[in-house]
CSV table of C-alpha atoms in Angstrom, one decimal:
chain,number,residue,atom,x,y,z
A,129,MET,CA,0.0,0.0,0.0
A,130,LEU,CA,2.8,2.4,0.9
A,131,LEU,CA,4.5,1.6,-2.5
A,132,VAL,CA,1.4,2.5,-4.4
A,133,LYS,CA,1.2,5.9,-2.5
A,134,ILE,CA,4.8,6.6,-3.3
A,135,LEU,CA,4.4,5.8,-7.0
A,136,LYS,CA,1.2,7.9,-7.2
A,137,LYS,CA,3.1,10.8,-5.6
A,138,ILE,CA,6.0,10.4,-8.0
A,139,GLY,CA,3.6,10.2,-11.0
A,140,THR,CA,1.9,13.4,-10.1
A,141,ASP,CA,5.0,15.4,-9.2
A,142,GLU,CA,5.5,18.1,-11.8
A,143,SER,CA,8.3,20.1,-10.1
A,144,GLY,CA,11.0,18.9,-12.6
A,145,SER,CA,8.9,19.4,-15.7
A,146,THR,CA,9.8,23.0,-16.1
A,147,ALA,CA,13.5,22.3,-16.1
A,148,VAL,CA,12.9,19.6,-18.7
A,149,GLU,CA,11.0,22.0,-20.9
A,150,TYR,CA,13.7,24.6,-20.6
A,151,GLY,CA,16.2,22.0,-21.5
A,152,LEU,CA,14.3,21.0,-24.6
A,153,ILE,CA,13.9,24.7,-25.7
A,154,ALA,CA,17.6,25.2,-25.2
A,155,SER,CA,18.5,22.2,-27.3
A,156,LEU,CA,16.2,23.4,-30.1
A,157,VAL,CA,17.9,26.8,-30.0
A,158,VAL,CA,21.3,25.1,-30.2
A,159,ILE,CA,20.2,22.9,-33.2
A,160,ALA,CA,18.8,25.9,-35.0
A,161,SER,CA,22.0,27.9,-34.3
A,162,ILE,CA,24.2,25.1,-35.7
A,163,GLY,CA,22.1,25.1,-38.9
A,164,ALA,CA,22.4,28.8,-39.2
A,165,PHE,CA,26.1,28.9,-38.6
A,166,GLU,CA,26.6,26.1,-41.2
A,167,ALA,CA,24.7,28.1,-43.8
A,168,VAL,CA,26.7,31.3,-43.0
A,169,ALA,CA,30.0,29.3,-43.3
A,170,ASN,CA,29.0,27.8,-46.6
A,171,GLU,CA,28.1,31.3,-47.9
A,172,ASN,CA,31.3,32.8,-46.6
A,173,THR,CA,33.4,30.0,-48.3
A,174,GLY,CA,31.6,30.7,-51.6
A,175,LEU,CA,32.2,34.4,-51.2
A,176,TRP,CA,36.0,34.0,-50.7
A,177,ALA,CA,36.2,31.6,-53.7
A,178,VAL,CA,34.7,34.3,-55.9
A,179,VAL,CA,37.2,36.9,-54.5
A,180,LYS,CA,40.1,34.5,-55.1
A,181,THR,CA,38.9,33.9,-58.7
A,182,LYS,CA,38.6,37.6,-59.4
A,183,VAL,CA,41.9,38.6,-57.8
A,184,THR,CA,43.7,35.8,-59.7
A,185,ALA,CA,42.1,36.9,-63.0
A,186,SER,CA,43.0,40.5,-62.4
A,187,MET,CA,46.6,39.7,-61.5
A,188,GLY,CA,46.9,37.5,-64.6
A,189,THR,CA,48.3,34.5,-62.7
A,190,SER,CA,46.9,31.1,-62.2
């Protein structure tokens, strides 16, 4: 009987749920940030490739 009361109390306890929700939100923000950083890095790499091509062409060297 005591075990049933303890399990019911644990099952209805919501004190840790807010921390779990904040953890999930933080993990989603991190995942979105990683995706955004990757997109910026790819764009930056492409930009420097264009700059290199144009500088090389204007200098007349390969």
